[in-house]
Amino acid sequence: MGNSVLDGRASAVSGDGVITKFYTSTAWIEGRAEQQLEEIAGWTGVQRVAAFPDLHPGKYGPVGCAVLADRIFPQLIGNDIGCGMSLFQLDLPVRKLKLEKALPRMRILGEPGSEDQGWRLESVGLPTDMFATSLGTIGGGNHFCEVQTVAEAEGSTGLDASRLYLLVHSGSRGLGNAVLDSVPPGAYAGLQEDCDAARAYLKDHGNAVRWASLNRQIIAERAAEALRADLTRLVDAPHNLLARHGEGWLHRKGAAVADRGFVPLAGSRASASFLMDASSHGDALGSLAHGAGRRYDRSSMHGRVRAKRSDIEGMQRTPFGGRVLCEDRDLLIEEAPLAYKSSKAVAEDLERTGAGHRVAEFHPLLTFKKTRDGRRS
DNA sequence: ATGTGC
């Protein structure tokens, strides 16, 4: 079972599927994540797997990989179908942002979106009442809406360091969850594309992908409105989705679509995020890491960080002089910077293995996670 | 991850 190829240029066989790892021996990768990688590679129908340095264990398989198969495995996409990162430019100069004023205004993101969003759903070909009350809400877990500054950027990016940017990480909320729930028993063994269950899944999955993308757009619009700014979307990069790939099906799980432009690689709330240019590496399956990746699982975080009042207050500030709006104590702890790998180390491994390279670095100023009253946020 | 489970 030798699958120790680390340079992204060669591959090793494990079971049926060929695994290519886009990380070096310096990467923080849990043994359990690599076990999951090998298990998946051994599933009947799996042909190729690309694994990225943000790899970490997940419920049905590792997060941070792209899996090419001759059939459809709905569980490899998971419940948050269409989840991804979108990057927006605000027409707001950095020098105009007053953190203490902007922070309370961002609270609007913790409230349900306006009821009048049927036309937005219709505009992307979705039923006007499809999970309409959740539209424009970021959800829980690792989701966020972040105001960023440009620390460094290549000219080719067209980024303007005097402006503010928004990075939104969110997905399809209850919709994607309902889609995974609706899959018939037995589907986890793999669906052939010419069966009714596969056709139903593909249709529902497509809806969830469109819903999630619209959701990120509306979240950004709400944040921009709170900051009294206009916005332009620069990147929309989903990382949990299924796509046709040649004759097969490409399952991206925490692996960003990297064959249609730059890809955001999110750091923790207290570290840099990067904009990556993927190198069209033949074995990377048109994908790239989507973020720093989890270092420690949620439950173990409660034993790893102190949570006195002063500690909690400290976690609401960042080394960049930024602020974190997260009034859920457990979430604040579970998403502490310690819970994540180094985004810089992840980016460097992508560069060393030829999967992609950094074209810009962003630093967070304001991170919106959750308000106390926003029970449905 | 989840208009949130025991």
mmCIF file of C-alpha atoms (C1' of nucleotides) in Angstrom:
data_model
loop_
_atom_site.group_PDB
_atom_site.id
_atom_site.type_symbol
_atom_site.label_atom_id
_atom_site.label_comp_id
_atom_site.label_asym_id
_atom_site.label_seq_id
_atom_site.Cartn_x
_atom_site.Cartn_y
_atom_site.Cartn_z
ATOM 1 C CA MET A 1 0.000 0.000 0.000
ATOM 2 C CA GLY A 2 2.794 2.435 -0.866
ATOM 3 C CA ASN A 3 1.380 5.815 -1.592
ATOM 4 C CA SER A 4 4.050 8.129 -0.392
ATOM 5 C CA VAL A 5 4.552 10.280 -3.437
ATOM 6 C CA LEU A 6 4.920 13.802 -2.223
ATOM 7 C CA ASP A 7 6.046 16.016 -5.032
ATOM 8 C CA GLY A 8 2.903 16.291 -7.123
ATOM 9 C CA ARG A 9 4.696 15.036 -10.209
ATOM 10 C CA ALA A 10 4.314 11.313 -9.815
ATOM 11 C CA SER A 11 1.574 9.126 -8.478
ATOM 12 C CA ALA A 12 1.226 5.958 -6.503
ATOM 13 C CA VAL A 13 -1.386 3.274 -6.738
ATOM 14 C CA SER A 14 -3.580 2.468 -3.781
ATOM 15 C CA GLY A 15 -6.445 0.113 -4.455
ATOM 16 C CA ASP A 16 -7.882 1.124 -7.789
ATOM 17 C CA GLY A 17 -7.569 4.899 -7.719
ATOM 18 C CA VAL A 18 -4.325 6.783 -8.253
ATOM 19 C CA ILE A 19 -3.573 9.314 -5.545
ATOM 20 C CA THR A 20 -1.496 12.428 -6.182
ATOM 21 C CA LYS A 21 -0.534 14.446 -3.148
ATOM 22 C CA PHE A 22 0.150 18.127 -3.586
ATOM 23 C CA TYR A 23 1.970 18.482 -0.308
ATOM 24 C CA THR A 24 5.438 17.812 1.053
ATOM 25 C CA SER A 25 6.648 16.030 4.172
ATOM 26 C CA THR A 26 6.508 19.346 6.071
ATOM 27 C CA ALA A 27 2.691 19.532 5.747
ATOM 28 C CA TRP A 28 0.475 18.969 8.795
ATOM 29 C CA ILE A 29 -1.644 16.020 7.690
ATOM 30 C CA GLU A 30 -3.466 13.778 10.151
ATOM 31 C CA GLY A 31 -2.918 10.063 9.687
ATOM 32 C CA ARG A 32 -6.663 9.564 9.730
ATOM 33 C CA ALA A 33 -7.066 11.906 6.748
ATOM 34 C CA GLU A 34 -4.592 9.868 4.710
ATOM 35 C CA GLN A 35 -6.349 6.666 5.772
ATOM 36 C CA GLN A 36 -9.584 8.109 4.442
ATOM 37 C CA LEU A 37 -7.800 9.069 1.250
ATOM 38 C CA GLU A 38 -6.703 5.486 0.706
ATOM 39 C CA GLU A 39 -10.140 4.122 1.540
ATOM 40 C CA ILE A 40 -11.761 6.327 -1.064
ATOM 41 C CA ALA A 41 -9.114 5.482 -3.645
ATOM 42 C CA GLY A 42 -10.101 1.857 -3.112
ATOM 43 C CA TRP A 43 -13.807 2.346 -3.795
ATOM 44 C CA THR A 44 -15.057 0.664 -6.926
ATOM 45 C CA GLY A 45 -15.185 3.226 -9.709
ATOM 46 C CA VAL A 46 -12.682 5.696 -8.276
ATOM 47 C CA GLN A 47 -10.000 6.472 -10.843
ATOM 48 C CA ARG A 48 -7.917 9.380 -9.573
ATOM 49 C CA VAL A 49 -7.607 11.443 -6.419
ATOM 50 C CA ALA A 50 -5.806 14.766 -5.956
ATOM 51 C CA ALA A 51 -5.071 15.693 -2.346
ATOM 52 C CA PHE A 52 -4.102 19.162 -1.206
ATOM 53 C CA PRO A 53 -2.187 20.409 1.856
ATOM 54 C CA ASP A 54 -5.365 21.548 3.633
ATOM 55 C CA LEU A 55 -6.402 17.879 3.825
ATOM 56 C CA HIS A 56 -8.139 16.886 7.070
ATOM 57 C CA PRO A 57 -10.562 14.158 8.161
ATOM 58 C CA GLY A 58 -14.233 14.481 7.260
ATOM 59 C CA LYS A 59 -17.428 12.535 7.839
ATOM 60 C CA TYR A 60 -17.455 10.396 4.685
ATOM 61 C CA GLY A 61 -13.967 11.111 3.438
ATOM 62 C CA PRO A 62 -11.215 13.669 3.737
ATOM 63 C CA VAL A 63 -11.799 17.362 3.126
ATOM 64 C CA GLY A 64 -9.297 18.960 0.777
ATOM 65 C CA CYS A 65 -9.365 16.609 -2.189
ATOM 66 C CA ALA A 66 -10.786 16.062 -5.657
ATOM 67 C CA VAL A 67 -11.989 12.591 -6.623
ATOM 68 C CA LEU A 68 -12.541 11.421 -10.192
ATOM 69 C CA ALA A 69 -14.827 8.403 -10.563
ATOM 70 C CA ASP A 70 -16.942 6.670 -13.181
ATOM 71 C CA ARG A 71 -20.006 7.069 -10.950
ATOM 72 C CA ILE A 72 -21.539 9.569 -8.553
ATOM 73 C CA PHE A 73 -20.941 9.439 -4.797
ATOM 74 C CA PRO A 74 -23.276 12.064 -3.220
ATOM 75 C CA GLN A 75 -21.648 11.705 0.212
ATOM 76 C CA LEU A 76 -18.298 12.832 -1.216
ATOM 77 C CA ILE A 77 -19.830 16.248 -1.895
ATOM 78 C CA GLY A 78 -21.493 16.245 1.519
ATOM 79 C CA ASN A 79 -24.389 18.255 2.852
ATOM 80 C CA ASP A 80 -23.117 21.727 2.037
ATOM 81 C CA ILE A 81 -23.449 21.402 -1.717
ATOM 82 C CA GLY A 82 -22.129 24.467 -3.544
ATOM 83 C CA CYS A 83 -20.235 25.861 -0.572
ATOM 84 C CA GLY A 84 -17.364 28.074 -1.621
ATOM 85 C CA MET A 85 -15.481 31.351 -1.433
ATOM 86 C CA SER A 86 -16.344 34.542 -3.250
ATOM 87 C CA LEU A 87 -14.157 37.635 -3.405
ATOM 88 C CA PHE A 88 -15.540 41.122 -3.974
ATOM 89 C CA GLN A 89 -13.985 44.541 -4.343
ATOM 90 C CA LEU A 90 -15.651 47.372 -2.442
ATOM 91 C CA ASP A 91 -15.561 50.907 -3.787
ATOM 92 C CA LEU A 92 -14.529 51.935 -0.288
ATOM 93 C CA PRO A 93 -10.998 53.211 0.417
ATOM 94 C CA VAL A 94 -9.157 51.508 3.281
ATOM 95 C CA ARG A 95 -8.599 54.877 4.968
ATOM 96 C CA LYS A 96 -12.383 55.472 5.126
ATOM 97 C CA LEU A 97 -13.123 52.389 7.216
ATOM 98 C CA LYS A 98 -13.723 53.172 10.870
ATOM 99 C CA LEU A 99 -13.647 49.794 12.600
ATOM 100 C CA GLU A 100 -15.645 50.843 15.646
ATOM 101 C CA LYS A 101 -18.397 52.210 13.420
ATOM 102 C CA ALA A 102 -18.357 49.404 10.891
ATOM 103 C CA LEU A 103 -18.431 46.586 13.439
ATOM 104 C CA PRO A 104 -21.960 47.234 14.796
ATOM 105 C CA ARG A 105 -23.240 47.817 11.276
ATOM 106 C CA MET A 106 -22.132 44.341 10.257
ATOM 107 C CA ARG A 107 -24.610 42.943 12.789
ATOM 108 C CA ILE A 108 -27.259 43.122 10.084
ATOM 109 C CA LEU A 109 -25.733 39.897 8.699
ATOM 110 C CA GLY A 110 -26.991 38.096 11.789
ATOM 111 C CA GLU A 111 -30.592 38.839 10.932
ATOM 112 C CA PRO A 112 -32.695 37.002 8.361
ATOM 113 C CA GLY A 113 -32.515 38.472 4.862
ATOM 114 C CA SER A 114 -35.365 40.513 3.462
ATOM 115 C CA GLU A 115 -38.448 38.581 2.401
ATOM 116 C CA ASP A 116 -38.338 40.132 -1.027
ATOM 117 C CA GLN A 117 -35.765 37.812 -2.528
ATOM 118 C CA GLY A 118 -38.013 35.720 -4.739
ATOM 119 C CA TRP A 119 -36.898 37.651 -7.789
ATOM 120 C CA ARG A 120 -33.250 36.962 -6.994
ATOM 121 C CA LEU A 121 -33.960 33.235 -6.889
ATOM 122 C CA GLU A 122 -35.927 33.530 -10.105
ATOM 123 C CA SER A 123 -33.034 35.383 -11.736
ATOM 124 C CA VAL A 124 -30.842 32.290 -11.364
ATOM 125 C CA GLY A 125 -33.572 29.903 -12.441
ATOM 126 C CA LEU A 126 -34.699 28.748 -8.994
ATOM 127 C CA PRO A 127 -38.239 28.606 -7.542
ATOM 128 C CA THR A 128 -39.036 31.919 -5.835
ATOM 129 C CA ASP A 129 -39.677 30.261 -2.469
ATOM 130 C CA MET A 130 -36.673 27.931 -2.368
ATOM 131 C CA PHE A 131 -35.238 28.313 1.152
ATOM 132 C CA ALA A 132 -35.877 32.019 0.625
ATOM 133 C CA THR A 133 -35.708 32.961 4.308
ATOM 134 C CA SER A 134 -32.148 31.597 4.587
ATOM 135 C CA LEU A 135 -30.893 33.502 1.569
ATOM 136 C CA GLY A 136 -28.274 36.050 2.565
ATOM 137 C CA THR A 137 -27.307 34.288 5.828
ATOM 138 C CA ILE A 138 -23.859 32.808 6.314
ATOM 139 C CA GLY A 139 -24.684 29.859 8.605
ATOM 140 C CA GLY A 140 -22.356 28.351 11.177
ATOM 141 C CA GLY A 141 -19.157 26.360 11.399
ATOM 142 C CA ASN A 142 -16.303 27.753 9.362
ATOM 143 C CA HIS A 143 -18.480 30.177 7.396
ATOM 144 C CA PHE A 144 -17.724 33.892 7.528
ATOM 145 C CA CYS A 145 -17.931 37.230 5.825
ATOM 146 C CA GLU A 146 -14.650 39.123 6.100
ATOM 147 C CA VAL A 147 -13.482 42.611 5.216
ATOM 148 C CA GLN A 148 -9.942 42.358 3.883
ATOM 149 C CA THR A 149 -7.072 44.601 2.895
ATOM 150 C CA VAL A 150 -4.519 43.837 0.200
ATOM 151 C CA ALA A 151 -1.070 43.331 1.728
ATOM 152 C CA GLU A 152 0.612 42.378 -1.532
ATOM 153 C CA ALA A 153 -0.574 41.809 -5.093
ATOM 154 C CA GLU A 154 0.899 41.090 -8.501
ATOM 155 C CA GLY A 155 -0.033 43.623 -11.155
ATOM 156 C CA SER A 156 -1.776 40.906 -13.178
ATOM 157 C CA THR A 157 -4.483 40.652 -10.531
ATOM 158 C CA GLY A 158 -5.696 44.211 -11.049
ATOM 159 C CA LEU A 159 -6.143 44.506 -7.288
ATOM 160 C CA ASP A 160 -6.054 47.987 -5.796
ATOM 161 C CA ALA A 161 -4.340 48.132 -2.402
ATOM 162 C CA SER A 162 -6.115 51.358 -1.519
ATOM 163 C CA ARG A 163 -9.506 49.587 -1.589
ATOM 164 C CA LEU A 164 -11.258 47.187 0.739
ATOM 165 C CA TYR A 165 -12.327 43.685 -0.256
ATOM 166 C CA LEU A 166 -14.875 41.176 1.000
ATOM 167 C CA LEU A 167 -14.215 37.463 1.257
ATOM 168 C CA VAL A 168 -17.369 35.410 1.778
ATOM 169 C CA HIS A 169 -17.334 31.727 2.719
ATOM 170 C CA SER A 170 -20.786 30.197 2.764
ATOM 171 C CA GLY A 171 -22.919 27.558 1.147
ATOM 172 C CA SER A 172 -26.397 26.252 0.515
ATOM 173 C CA ARG A 173 -27.593 26.188 4.151
ATOM 174 C CA GLY A 174 -30.555 23.855 4.649
ATOM 175 C CA LEU A 175 -31.066 23.282 0.938
ATOM 176 C CA GLY A 176 -27.922 21.260 0.306
ATOM 177 C CA ASN A 177 -28.577 19.359 3.505
ATOM 178 C CA ALA A 178 -32.072 18.429 2.290
ATOM 179 C CA VAL A 179 -30.651 17.323 -1.061
ATOM 180 C CA LEU A 180 -28.179 14.909 0.554
ATOM 181 C CA ASP A 181 -30.944 13.655 2.860
ATOM 182 C CA SER A 182 -33.188 12.928 -0.125
ATOM 183 C CA VAL A 183 -30.737 10.549 -1.749
ATOM 184 C CA PRO A 184 -32.095 6.965 -1.641
ATOM 185 C CA PRO A 185 -30.482 4.270 0.514
ATOM 186 C CA GLY A 186 -27.743 2.549 -1.419
ATOM 187 C CA ALA A 187 -26.706 5.677 -3.301
ATOM 188 C CA TYR A 188 -23.541 5.881 -1.220
ATOM 189 C CA ALA A 189 -22.274 2.808 -3.052
ATOM 190 C CA GLY A 190 -22.212 5.013 -6.146
ATOM 191 C CA LEU A 191 -24.892 6.037 -8.624
ATOM 192 C CA GLN A 192 -24.641 5.219 -12.302
ATOM 193 C CA GLU A 193 -25.466 8.378 -14.214
ATOM 194 C CA ASP A 194 -28.291 6.836 -16.211
ATOM 195 C CA CYS A 195 -30.586 6.059 -13.281
ATOM 196 C CA ASP A 196 -33.467 8.126 -11.889
ATOM 197 C CA ALA A 197 -31.719 8.705 -8.567
ATOM 198 C CA ALA A 198 -28.666 10.159 -10.322
ATOM 199 C CA ARG A 199 -30.797 12.402 -12.523
ATOM 200 C CA ALA A 200 -32.695 13.669 -9.483
ATOM 201 C CA TYR A 201 -29.463 14.251 -7.564
ATOM 202 C CA LEU A 202 -27.835 16.101 -10.450
ATOM 203 C CA LYS A 203 -30.829 18.408 -10.804
ATOM 204 C CA ASP A 204 -31.062 19.111 -7.058
ATOM 205 C CA HIS A 205 -27.283 19.467 -6.789
ATOM 206 C CA GLY A 206 -27.286 22.019 -9.615
ATOM 207 C CA ASN A 207 -29.958 24.014 -7.809
ATOM 208 C CA ALA A 208 -27.953 23.983 -4.566
ATOM 209 C CA VAL A 209 -24.797 25.129 -6.376
ATOM 210 C CA ARG A 210 -26.677 28.070 -7.902
ATOM 211 C CA TRP A 211 -28.398 28.845 -4.594
ATOM 212 C CA ALA A 212 -25.071 28.883 -2.727
ATOM 213 C CA SER A 213 -23.435 31.178 -5.259
ATOM 214 C CA LEU A 214 -26.391 33.579 -5.072
ATOM 215 C CA ASN A 215 -26.242 33.349 -1.294
ATOM 216 C CA ARG A 216 -22.617 34.541 -1.244
ATOM 217 C CA GLN A 217 -23.533 37.368 -3.595
ATOM 218 C CA ILE A 218 -26.416 38.505 -1.364
ATOM 219 C CA ILE A 219 -24.322 38.188 1.815
ATOM 220 C CA ALA A 220 -21.719 40.441 0.201
ATOM 221 C CA GLU A 221 -24.397 42.916 -0.906
ATOM 222 C CA ARG A 222 -25.785 43.086 2.621
ATOM 223 C CA ALA A 223 -22.297 43.641 4.057
ATOM 224 C CA ALA A 224 -21.527 46.281 1.423
ATOM 225 C CA GLU A 225 -24.780 48.052 2.205
ATOM 226 C CA ALA A 226 -23.915 48.018 5.901
ATOM 227 C CA LEU A 227 -20.577 49.622 5.026
ATOM 228 C CA ARG A 228 -22.266 52.090 2.632
ATOM 229 C CA ALA A 229 -20.319 50.790 -0.336
ATOM 230 C CA ASP A 230 -20.891 49.343 -3.785
ATOM 231 C CA LEU A 231 -19.250 46.104 -4.775
ATOM 232 C CA THR A 232 -17.962 44.102 -7.722
ATOM 233 C CA ARG A 233 -17.576 40.359 -7.660
ATOM 234 C CA LEU A 234 -14.081 39.306 -8.723
ATOM 235 C CA VAL A 235 -14.087 35.579 -7.994
ATOM 236 C CA ASP A 236 -16.694 32.913 -7.279
ATOM 237 C CA ALA A 237 -14.958 29.667 -6.376
ATOM 238 C CA PRO A 238 -17.114 26.809 -5.090
ATOM 239 C CA HIS A 239 -15.312 23.907 -3.389
ATOM 240 C CA ASN A 240 -18.005 21.317 -2.610
ATOM 241 C CA LEU A 241 -19.531 20.159 -5.860
ATOM 242 C CA LEU A 242 -19.783 17.591 -8.599
ATOM 243 C CA ALA A 243 -18.778 18.266 -12.201
ATOM 244 C CA ARG A 244 -18.477 16.348 -15.408
ATOM 245 C CA HIS A 245 -14.802 15.635 -16.158
ATOM 246 C CA GLY A 246 -14.117 13.881 -19.435
ATOM 247 C CA GLU A 247 -16.066 10.640 -19.298
ATOM 248 C CA GLY A 248 -16.252 10.676 -15.518
ATOM 249 C CA TRP A 249 -17.476 12.612 -12.523
ATOM 250 C CA LEU A 250 -15.261 14.920 -10.535
ATOM 251 C CA HIS A 251 -16.124 15.257 -6.852
ATOM 252 C CA ARG A 252 -14.594 18.292 -5.191
ATOM 253 C CA LYS A 253 -14.686 18.229 -1.394
ATOM 254 C CA GLY A 254 -12.974 21.246 0.087
ATOM 255 C CA ALA A 255 -11.151 21.604 -3.221
ATOM 256 C CA ALA A 256 -11.766 24.789 -5.156
ATOM 257 C CA VAL A 257 -12.649 24.947 -8.825
ATOM 258 C CA ALA A 258 -9.329 26.202 -10.188
ATOM 259 C CA ASP A 259 -9.779 26.022 -13.946
ATOM 260 C CA ARG A 260 -11.667 29.259 -14.379
ATOM 261 C CA GLY A 261 -9.485 31.961 -12.821
ATOM 262 C CA PHE A 262 -7.911 32.900 -9.515
ATOM 263 C CA VAL A 263 -8.785 30.978 -6.361
ATOM 264 C CA PRO A 264 -9.020 32.379 -2.809
ATOM 265 C CA LEU A 265 -7.184 30.358 -0.169
ATOM 266 C CA ALA A 266 -8.668 31.424 3.144
ATOM 267 C CA GLY A 267 -6.576 31.678 6.272
ATOM 268 C CA SER A 268 -7.951 31.669 9.789
ATOM 269 C CA ARG A 269 -9.596 34.857 11.042
ATOM 270 C CA ALA A 270 -6.203 35.945 12.417
ATOM 271 C CA SER A 271 -3.995 35.070 9.473
ATOM 272 C CA ALA A 272 -3.473 35.991 5.858
ATOM 273 C CA SER A 273 -5.626 34.741 3.007
ATOM 274 C CA PHE A 274 -4.106 34.362 -0.437
ATOM 275 C CA LEU A 275 -5.270 34.616 -3.977
ATOM 276 C CA MET A 276 -3.839 31.700 -5.925
ATOM 277 C CA ASP A 277 -3.194 31.145 -9.590
ATOM 278 C CA ALA A 278 -3.524 27.438 -10.372
ATOM 279 C CA SER A 279 -0.917 25.983 -12.683
ATOM 280 C CA SER A 280 -3.177 23.651 -14.678
ATOM 281 C CA HIS A 281 -1.174 20.767 -13.267
ATOM 282 C CA GLY A 282 -2.355 17.684 -15.078
ATOM 283 C CA ASP A 283 -2.854 15.650 -11.914
ATOM 284 C CA ALA A 284 -4.580 18.381 -9.876
ATOM 285 C CA LEU A 285 -7.935 17.718 -11.571
ATOM 286 C CA GLY A 286 -8.606 21.428 -12.166
ATOM 287 C CA SER A 287 -8.692 21.943 -8.411
ATOM 288 C CA LEU A 288 -6.784 23.600 -5.604
ATOM 289 C CA ALA A 289 -6.782 23.825 -1.801
ATOM 290 C CA HIS A 290 -9.633 25.982 -0.536
ATOM 291 C CA GLY A 291 -8.107 27.249 2.690
ATOM 292 C CA ALA A 292 -5.737 26.579 5.533
ATOM 293 C CA GLY A 293 -7.640 23.439 6.495
ATOM 294 C CA ARG A 294 -8.449 22.288 9.972
ATOM 295 C CA ARG A 295 -5.578 21.265 12.250
ATOM 296 C CA TYR A 296 -7.727 20.226 15.242
ATOM 297 C CA ASP A 297 -11.324 18.993 15.279
ATOM 298 C CA ARG A 298 -14.005 21.161 16.826
ATOM 299 C CA SER A 299 -14.595 19.235 20.037
ATOM 300 C CA SER A 300 -10.909 19.032 20.959
ATOM 301 C CA MET A 301 -10.586 22.821 20.690
ATOM 302 C CA HIS A 302 -12.443 23.248 23.985
ATOM 303 C CA GLY A 303 -9.545 21.591 25.758
ATOM 304 C CA ARG A 304 -6.887 23.488 23.834
ATOM 305 C CA VAL A 305 -7.753 27.138 24.394
ATOM 306 C CA ARG A 306 -8.400 28.989 27.603
ATOM 307 C CA ALA A 307 -11.792 30.599 27.823
ATOM 308 C CA LYS A 308 -11.761 33.083 30.657
ATOM 309 C CA ARG A 309 -13.428 36.370 29.893
ATOM 310 C CA SER A 310 -10.118 37.990 29.024
ATOM 311 C CA ASP A 311 -9.308 35.099 26.666
ATOM 312 C CA ILE A 312 -12.669 35.459 24.942
ATOM 313 C CA GLU A 313 -12.095 39.173 24.527
ATOM 314 C CA GLY A 314 -8.646 38.473 23.132
ATOM 315 C CA MET A 315 -10.118 36.138 20.536
ATOM 316 C CA GLN A 316 -12.308 38.968 19.263
ATOM 317 C CA ARG A 317 -9.216 40.900 18.177
ATOM 318 C CA THR A 318 -6.561 39.976 15.642
ATOM 319 C CA PRO A 319 -2.828 40.668 15.234
ATOM 320 C CA PHE A 320 -3.763 42.949 12.310
ATOM 321 C CA GLY A 321 -5.689 45.238 14.628
ATOM 322 C CA GLY A 322 -8.894 43.737 13.301
ATOM 323 C CA ARG A 323 -12.120 42.661 14.997
ATOM 324 C CA VAL A 324 -14.072 39.415 15.094
ATOM 325 C CA LEU A 325 -17.832 39.576 15.497
ATOM 326 C CA CYS A 326 -18.691 36.223 17.040
ATOM 327 C CA GLU A 327 -20.977 36.238 20.052
ATOM 328 C CA ASP A 328 -21.239 32.464 20.235
ATOM 329 C CA ARG A 329 -18.597 31.429 22.746
ATOM 330 C CA ASP A 330 -18.344 27.826 21.572
ATOM 331 C CA LEU A 331 -18.012 28.872 17.954
ATOM 332 C CA LEU A 332 -15.349 31.425 18.863
ATOM 333 C CA ILE A 333 -13.309 28.657 20.506
ATOM 334 C CA GLU A 334 -13.920 26.039 17.824
ATOM 335 C CA GLU A 335 -12.827 28.494 15.152
ATOM 336 C CA ALA A 336 -9.836 29.874 17.055
ATOM 337 C CA PRO A 337 -6.790 30.464 14.856
ATOM 338 C CA LEU A 338 -5.102 27.510 16.580
ATOM 339 C CA ALA A 339 -7.737 25.226 15.018
ATOM 340 C CA TYR A 340 -6.272 25.910 11.574
ATOM 341 C CA LYS A 341 -3.096 25.035 9.779
ATOM 342 C CA SER A 342 -0.879 27.834 8.541
ATOM 343 C CA SER A 343 -2.359 29.265 5.338
ATOM 344 C CA LYS A 344 1.151 30.348 4.358
ATOM 345 C CA ALA A 345 2.497 26.805 4.765
ATOM 346 C CA VAL A 346 -0.414 25.487 2.673
ATOM 347 C CA ALA A 347 0.284 28.043 -0.075
ATOM 348 C CA GLU A 348 4.004 27.243 -0.016
ATOM 349 C CA ASP A 349 3.322 23.527 -0.416
ATOM 350 C CA LEU A 350 1.074 24.228 -3.407
ATOM 351 C CA GLU A 351 3.955 26.182 -4.912
ATOM 352 C CA ARG A 352 6.544 23.502 -4.165
ATOM 353 C CA THR A 353 4.389 20.784 -5.728
ATOM 354 C CA GLY A 354 3.536 22.859 -8.781
ATOM 355 C CA ALA A 355 -0.209 23.074 -8.144
ATOM 356 C CA GLY A 356 -0.353 26.853 -8.044
ATOM 357 C CA HIS A 357 1.239 30.044 -6.797
ATOM 358 C CA ARG A 358 0.318 33.109 -4.796
ATOM 359 C CA VAL A 359 -0.598 36.250 -6.700
ATOM 360 C CA ALA A 360 -1.914 38.272 -3.763
ATOM 361 C CA GLU A 361 -2.022 38.315 0.015
ATOM 362 C CA PHE A 362 -4.939 39.665 2.035
ATOM 363 C CA HIS A 363 -5.207 40.535 5.714
ATOM 364 C CA PRO A 364 -8.513 40.430 7.605
ATOM 365 C CA LEU A 365 -9.877 43.561 9.260
ATOM 366 C CA LEU A 366 -13.416 42.560 10.198
ATOM 367 C CA THR A 367 -14.672 39.012 10.501
ATOM 368 C CA PHE A 368 -18.389 38.439 10.833
ATOM 369 C CA LYS A 369 -19.359 35.042 12.249
ATOM 370 C CA LYS A 370 -22.450 35.245 14.422
ATOM 371 C CA THR A 371 -24.485 37.572 16.618
ATOM 372 C CA ARG A 372 -26.107 36.427 19.845
ATOM 373 C CA ASP A 373 -29.663 37.170 18.806
ATOM 374 C CA GLY A 374 -29.250 35.868 15.275
ATOM 375 C CA ARG A 375 -30.602 32.428 16.063
ATOM 376 C CA ARG A 376 -31.369 31.745 12.441
ATOM 377 C CA SER A 377 -28.230 33.265 11.090
ATOM 378 C "C1'" DA B 1 -22.394 21.367 7.629
ATOM 379 C "C1'" DT B 2 -27.890 21.623 9.195
ATOM 380 C "C1'" DG B 3 -35.109 26.418 9.359
ATOM 381 C "C1'" DT B 4 -30.152 21.773 14.532
ATOM 382 C "C1'" DG B 5 -30.378 15.807 17.554
ATOM 383 C "C1'" DC B 6 -30.457 13.162 22.076
#
